[in-house]
PDB file of C-alpha atoms in Angstrom:
ATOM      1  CA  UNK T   1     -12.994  -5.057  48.757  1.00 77.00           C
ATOM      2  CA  UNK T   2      -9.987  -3.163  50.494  1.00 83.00           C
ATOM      3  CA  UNK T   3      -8.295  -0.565  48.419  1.00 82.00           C
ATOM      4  CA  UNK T   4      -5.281  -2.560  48.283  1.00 85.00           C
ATOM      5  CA  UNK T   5      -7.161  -5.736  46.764  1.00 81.00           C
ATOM      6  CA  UNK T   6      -8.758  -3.370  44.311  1.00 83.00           C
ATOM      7  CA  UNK T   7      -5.075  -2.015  43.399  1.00 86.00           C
ATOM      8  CA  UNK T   8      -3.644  -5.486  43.162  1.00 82.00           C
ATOM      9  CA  UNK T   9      -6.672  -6.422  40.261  1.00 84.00           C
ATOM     10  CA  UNK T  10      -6.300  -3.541  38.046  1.00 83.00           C
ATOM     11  CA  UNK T  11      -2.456  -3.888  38.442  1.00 86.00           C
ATOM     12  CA  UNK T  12      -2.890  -7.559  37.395  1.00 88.00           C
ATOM     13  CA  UNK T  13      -5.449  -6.628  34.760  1.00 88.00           C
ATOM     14  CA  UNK T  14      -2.748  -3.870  33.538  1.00 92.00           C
ATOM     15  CA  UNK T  15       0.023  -6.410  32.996  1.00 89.00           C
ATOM     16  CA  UNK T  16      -2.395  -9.012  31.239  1.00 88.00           C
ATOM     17  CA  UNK T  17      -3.321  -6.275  29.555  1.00 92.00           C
ATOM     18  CA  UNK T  18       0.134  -5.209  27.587  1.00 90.00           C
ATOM     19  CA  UNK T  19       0.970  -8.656  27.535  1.00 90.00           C
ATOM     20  CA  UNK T  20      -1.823  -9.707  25.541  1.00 89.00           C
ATOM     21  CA  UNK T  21      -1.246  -6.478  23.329  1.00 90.00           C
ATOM     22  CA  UNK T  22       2.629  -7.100  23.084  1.00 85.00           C
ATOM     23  CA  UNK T  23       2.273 -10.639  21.767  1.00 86.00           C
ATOM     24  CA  UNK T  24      -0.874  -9.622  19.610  1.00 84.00           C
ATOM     25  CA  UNK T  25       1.854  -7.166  18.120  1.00 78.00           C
ATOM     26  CA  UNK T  26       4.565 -10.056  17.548  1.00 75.00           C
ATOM     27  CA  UNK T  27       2.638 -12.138  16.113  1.00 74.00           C
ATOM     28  CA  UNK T  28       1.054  -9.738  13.302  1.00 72.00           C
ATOM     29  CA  UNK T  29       4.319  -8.274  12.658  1.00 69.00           C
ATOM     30  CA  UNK T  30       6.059 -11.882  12.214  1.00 66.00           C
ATOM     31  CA  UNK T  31       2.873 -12.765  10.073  1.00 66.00           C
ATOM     32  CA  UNK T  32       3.507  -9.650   7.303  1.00 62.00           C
ATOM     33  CA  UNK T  33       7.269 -10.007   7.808  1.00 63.00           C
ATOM     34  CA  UNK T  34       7.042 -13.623   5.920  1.00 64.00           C
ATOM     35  CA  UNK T  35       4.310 -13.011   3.789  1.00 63.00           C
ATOM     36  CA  UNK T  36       5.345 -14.294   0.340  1.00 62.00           C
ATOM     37  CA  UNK T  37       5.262 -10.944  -1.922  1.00 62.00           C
ATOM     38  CA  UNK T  38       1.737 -10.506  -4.116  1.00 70.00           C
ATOM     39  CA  UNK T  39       1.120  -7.886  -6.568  1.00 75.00           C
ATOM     40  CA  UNK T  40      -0.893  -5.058  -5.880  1.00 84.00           C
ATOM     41  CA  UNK T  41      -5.139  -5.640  -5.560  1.00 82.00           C
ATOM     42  CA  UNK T  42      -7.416  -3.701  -7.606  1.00 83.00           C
ATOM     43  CA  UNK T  43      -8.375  -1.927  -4.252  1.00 84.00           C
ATOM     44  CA  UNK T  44      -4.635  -0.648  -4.369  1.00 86.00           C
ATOM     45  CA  UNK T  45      -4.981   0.785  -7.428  1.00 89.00           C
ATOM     46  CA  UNK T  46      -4.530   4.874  -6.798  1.00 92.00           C
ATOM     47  CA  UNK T  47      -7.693   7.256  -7.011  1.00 91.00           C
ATOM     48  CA  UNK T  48      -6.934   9.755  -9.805  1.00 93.00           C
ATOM     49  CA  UNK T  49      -8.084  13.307 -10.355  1.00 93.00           C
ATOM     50  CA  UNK T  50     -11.613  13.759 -12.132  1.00 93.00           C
ATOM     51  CA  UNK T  51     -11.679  13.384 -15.639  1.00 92.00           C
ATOM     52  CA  UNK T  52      -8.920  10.629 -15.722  1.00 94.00           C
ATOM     53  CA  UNK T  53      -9.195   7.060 -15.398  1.00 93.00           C
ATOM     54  CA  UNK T  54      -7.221   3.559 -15.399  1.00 91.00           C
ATOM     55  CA  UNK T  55      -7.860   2.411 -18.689  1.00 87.00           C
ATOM     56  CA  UNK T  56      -9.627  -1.111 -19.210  1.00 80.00           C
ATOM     57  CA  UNK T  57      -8.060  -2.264 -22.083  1.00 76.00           C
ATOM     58  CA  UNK T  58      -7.110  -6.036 -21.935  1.00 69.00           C
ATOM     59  CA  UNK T  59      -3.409  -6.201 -22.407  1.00 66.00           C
ATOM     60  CA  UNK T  60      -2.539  -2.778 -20.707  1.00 71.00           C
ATOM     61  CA  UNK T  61      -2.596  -3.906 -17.144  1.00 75.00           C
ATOM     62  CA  UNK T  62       0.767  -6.104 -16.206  1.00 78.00           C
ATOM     63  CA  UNK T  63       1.517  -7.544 -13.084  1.00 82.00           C
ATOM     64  CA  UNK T  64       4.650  -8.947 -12.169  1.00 84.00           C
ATOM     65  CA  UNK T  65       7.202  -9.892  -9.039  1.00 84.00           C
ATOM     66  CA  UNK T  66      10.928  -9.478  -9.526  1.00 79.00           C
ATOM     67  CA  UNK T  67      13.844  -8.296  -6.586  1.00 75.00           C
ATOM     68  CA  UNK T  68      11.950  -8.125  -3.519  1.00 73.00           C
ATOM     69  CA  UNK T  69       8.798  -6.599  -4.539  1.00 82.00           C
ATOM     70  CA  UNK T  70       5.947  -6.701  -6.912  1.00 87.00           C
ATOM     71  CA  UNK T  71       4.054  -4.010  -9.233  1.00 89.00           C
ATOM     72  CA  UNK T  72       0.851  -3.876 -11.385  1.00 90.00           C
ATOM     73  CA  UNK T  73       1.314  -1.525 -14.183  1.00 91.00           C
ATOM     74  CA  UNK T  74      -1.846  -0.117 -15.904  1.00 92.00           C
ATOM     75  CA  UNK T  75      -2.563   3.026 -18.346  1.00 93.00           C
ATOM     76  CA  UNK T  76      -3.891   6.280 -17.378  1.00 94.00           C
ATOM     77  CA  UNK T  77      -6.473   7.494 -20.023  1.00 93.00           C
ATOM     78  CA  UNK T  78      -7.913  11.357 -19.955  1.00 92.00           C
ATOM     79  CA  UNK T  79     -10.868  13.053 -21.568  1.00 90.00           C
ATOM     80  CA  UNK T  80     -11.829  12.955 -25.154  1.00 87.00           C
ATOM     81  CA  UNK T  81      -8.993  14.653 -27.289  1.00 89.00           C
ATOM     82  CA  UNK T  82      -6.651  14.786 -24.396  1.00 91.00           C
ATOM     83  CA  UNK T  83      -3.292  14.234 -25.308  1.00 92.00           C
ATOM     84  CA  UNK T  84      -1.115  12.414 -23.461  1.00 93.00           C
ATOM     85  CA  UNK T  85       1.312  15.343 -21.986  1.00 93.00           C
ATOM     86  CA  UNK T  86      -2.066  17.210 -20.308  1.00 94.00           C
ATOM     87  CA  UNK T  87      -3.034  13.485 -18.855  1.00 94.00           C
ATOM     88  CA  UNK T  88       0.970  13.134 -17.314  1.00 95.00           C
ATOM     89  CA  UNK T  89       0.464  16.861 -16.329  1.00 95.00           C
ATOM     90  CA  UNK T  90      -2.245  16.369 -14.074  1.00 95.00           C
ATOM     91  CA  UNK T  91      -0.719  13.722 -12.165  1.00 95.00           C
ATOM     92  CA  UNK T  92       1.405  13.584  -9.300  1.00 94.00           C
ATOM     93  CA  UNK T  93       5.636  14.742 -10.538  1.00 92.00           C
ATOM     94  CA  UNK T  94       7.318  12.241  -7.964  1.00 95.00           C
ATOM     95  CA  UNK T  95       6.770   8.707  -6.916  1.00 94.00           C
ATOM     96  CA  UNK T  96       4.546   8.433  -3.507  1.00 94.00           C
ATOM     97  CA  UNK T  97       5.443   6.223  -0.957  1.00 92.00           C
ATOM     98  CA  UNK T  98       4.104   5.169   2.218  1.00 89.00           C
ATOM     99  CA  UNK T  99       3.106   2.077   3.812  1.00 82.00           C
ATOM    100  CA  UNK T 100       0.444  -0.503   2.902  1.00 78.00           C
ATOM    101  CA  UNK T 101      -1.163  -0.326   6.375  1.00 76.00           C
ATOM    102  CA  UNK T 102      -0.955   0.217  10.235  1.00 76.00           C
ATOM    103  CA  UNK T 103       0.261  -3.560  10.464  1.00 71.00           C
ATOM    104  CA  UNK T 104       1.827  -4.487   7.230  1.00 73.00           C
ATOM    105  CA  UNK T 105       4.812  -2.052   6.879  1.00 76.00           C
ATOM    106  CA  UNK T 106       5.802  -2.558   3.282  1.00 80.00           C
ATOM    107  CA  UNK T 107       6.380   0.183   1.449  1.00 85.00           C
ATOM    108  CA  UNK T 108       3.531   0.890  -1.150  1.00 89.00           C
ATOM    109  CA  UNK T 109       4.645   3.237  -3.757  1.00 93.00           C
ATOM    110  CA  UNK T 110       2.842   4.893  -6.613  1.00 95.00           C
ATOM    111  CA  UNK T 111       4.172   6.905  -9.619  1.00 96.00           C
ATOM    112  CA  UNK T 112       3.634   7.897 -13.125  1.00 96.00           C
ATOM    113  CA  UNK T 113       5.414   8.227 -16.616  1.00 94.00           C
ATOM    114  CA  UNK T 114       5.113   9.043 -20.537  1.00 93.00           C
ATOM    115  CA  UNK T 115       5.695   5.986 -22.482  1.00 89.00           C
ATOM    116  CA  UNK T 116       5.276   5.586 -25.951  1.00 87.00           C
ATOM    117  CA  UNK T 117       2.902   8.246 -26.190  1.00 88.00           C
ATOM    118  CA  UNK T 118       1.003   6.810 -23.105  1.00 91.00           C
ATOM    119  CA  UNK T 119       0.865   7.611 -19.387  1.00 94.00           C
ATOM    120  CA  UNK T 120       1.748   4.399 -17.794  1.00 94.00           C
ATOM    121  CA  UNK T 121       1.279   4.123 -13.806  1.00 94.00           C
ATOM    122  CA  UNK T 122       2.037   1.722 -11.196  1.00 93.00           C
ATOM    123  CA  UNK T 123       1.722   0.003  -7.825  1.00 93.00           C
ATOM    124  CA  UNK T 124       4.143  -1.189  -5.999  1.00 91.00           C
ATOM    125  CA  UNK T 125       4.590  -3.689  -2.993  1.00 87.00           C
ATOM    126  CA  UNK T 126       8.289  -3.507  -1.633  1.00 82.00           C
ATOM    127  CA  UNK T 127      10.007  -5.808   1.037  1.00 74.00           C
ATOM    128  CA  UNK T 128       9.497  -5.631   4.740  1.00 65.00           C
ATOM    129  CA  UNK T 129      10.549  -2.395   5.415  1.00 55.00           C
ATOM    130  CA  UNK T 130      12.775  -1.770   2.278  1.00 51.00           C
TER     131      UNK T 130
END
């Protein structure tokens, strides 16, 4: 095969190559960009520090859609005798936000606050690129 065949193929193969890559990309993005908004899996859920944990009351977790986005609420429970201050004091101060995944670009944010004499946290899945 002459050098200049051999150029021609992988040139070929190059272009099929991105092509094949660029519509792989438009189509996954155009596939999360109309996904209908879900709440939050239990694999979402964040990992906390040692010693705390999402509690597993029934009733405490809430999930919910509302302006764009959906959340799962849940409490956050410490150690024995732990009130609920040291529990919101070992937790992250400000909401965390990044996105859900290399394809899927909507914002996942968690967060955490003292309500009622409980830590509450939360999950959130935003809008495309909100």
């Amino acid at each position: 095969m002459s050098p200049q065949v051999r150029r021609a193929l992988v040139g070929l193969a190059t272009a099929g190559l991105v092509a094949g890559t660029a519509f792989l990309a438009v189509l996954l993005l155009n596939v999360t960009l109309y996904l209908e908004p879900s709440g939050p899996s239990e694999g979402e859920l964040p990992e906390l520090p040692p010693g705390l944990a999402i509690g597993d009351e029934p009733g405490t977790r809430i999930d919910s859609c509302g302006s764009g986005s959906c959340y799962r609420e849940f409490d956050v429970v410490g150690e024995a005798g732990e009130s609920a201050a040291e529990v919101r004091a070992r937790l992250p101060v400000h909401e965390e936000c990044g996105r859900r995944s290399l394809v899927d670009w909507r914002p996942r944010c968690v967060g955490y606050d003292l309500r009622a004499g409980r830590v509450r946290g939360y999950v959130s899945i935003g809008a495309w690129l909100d």
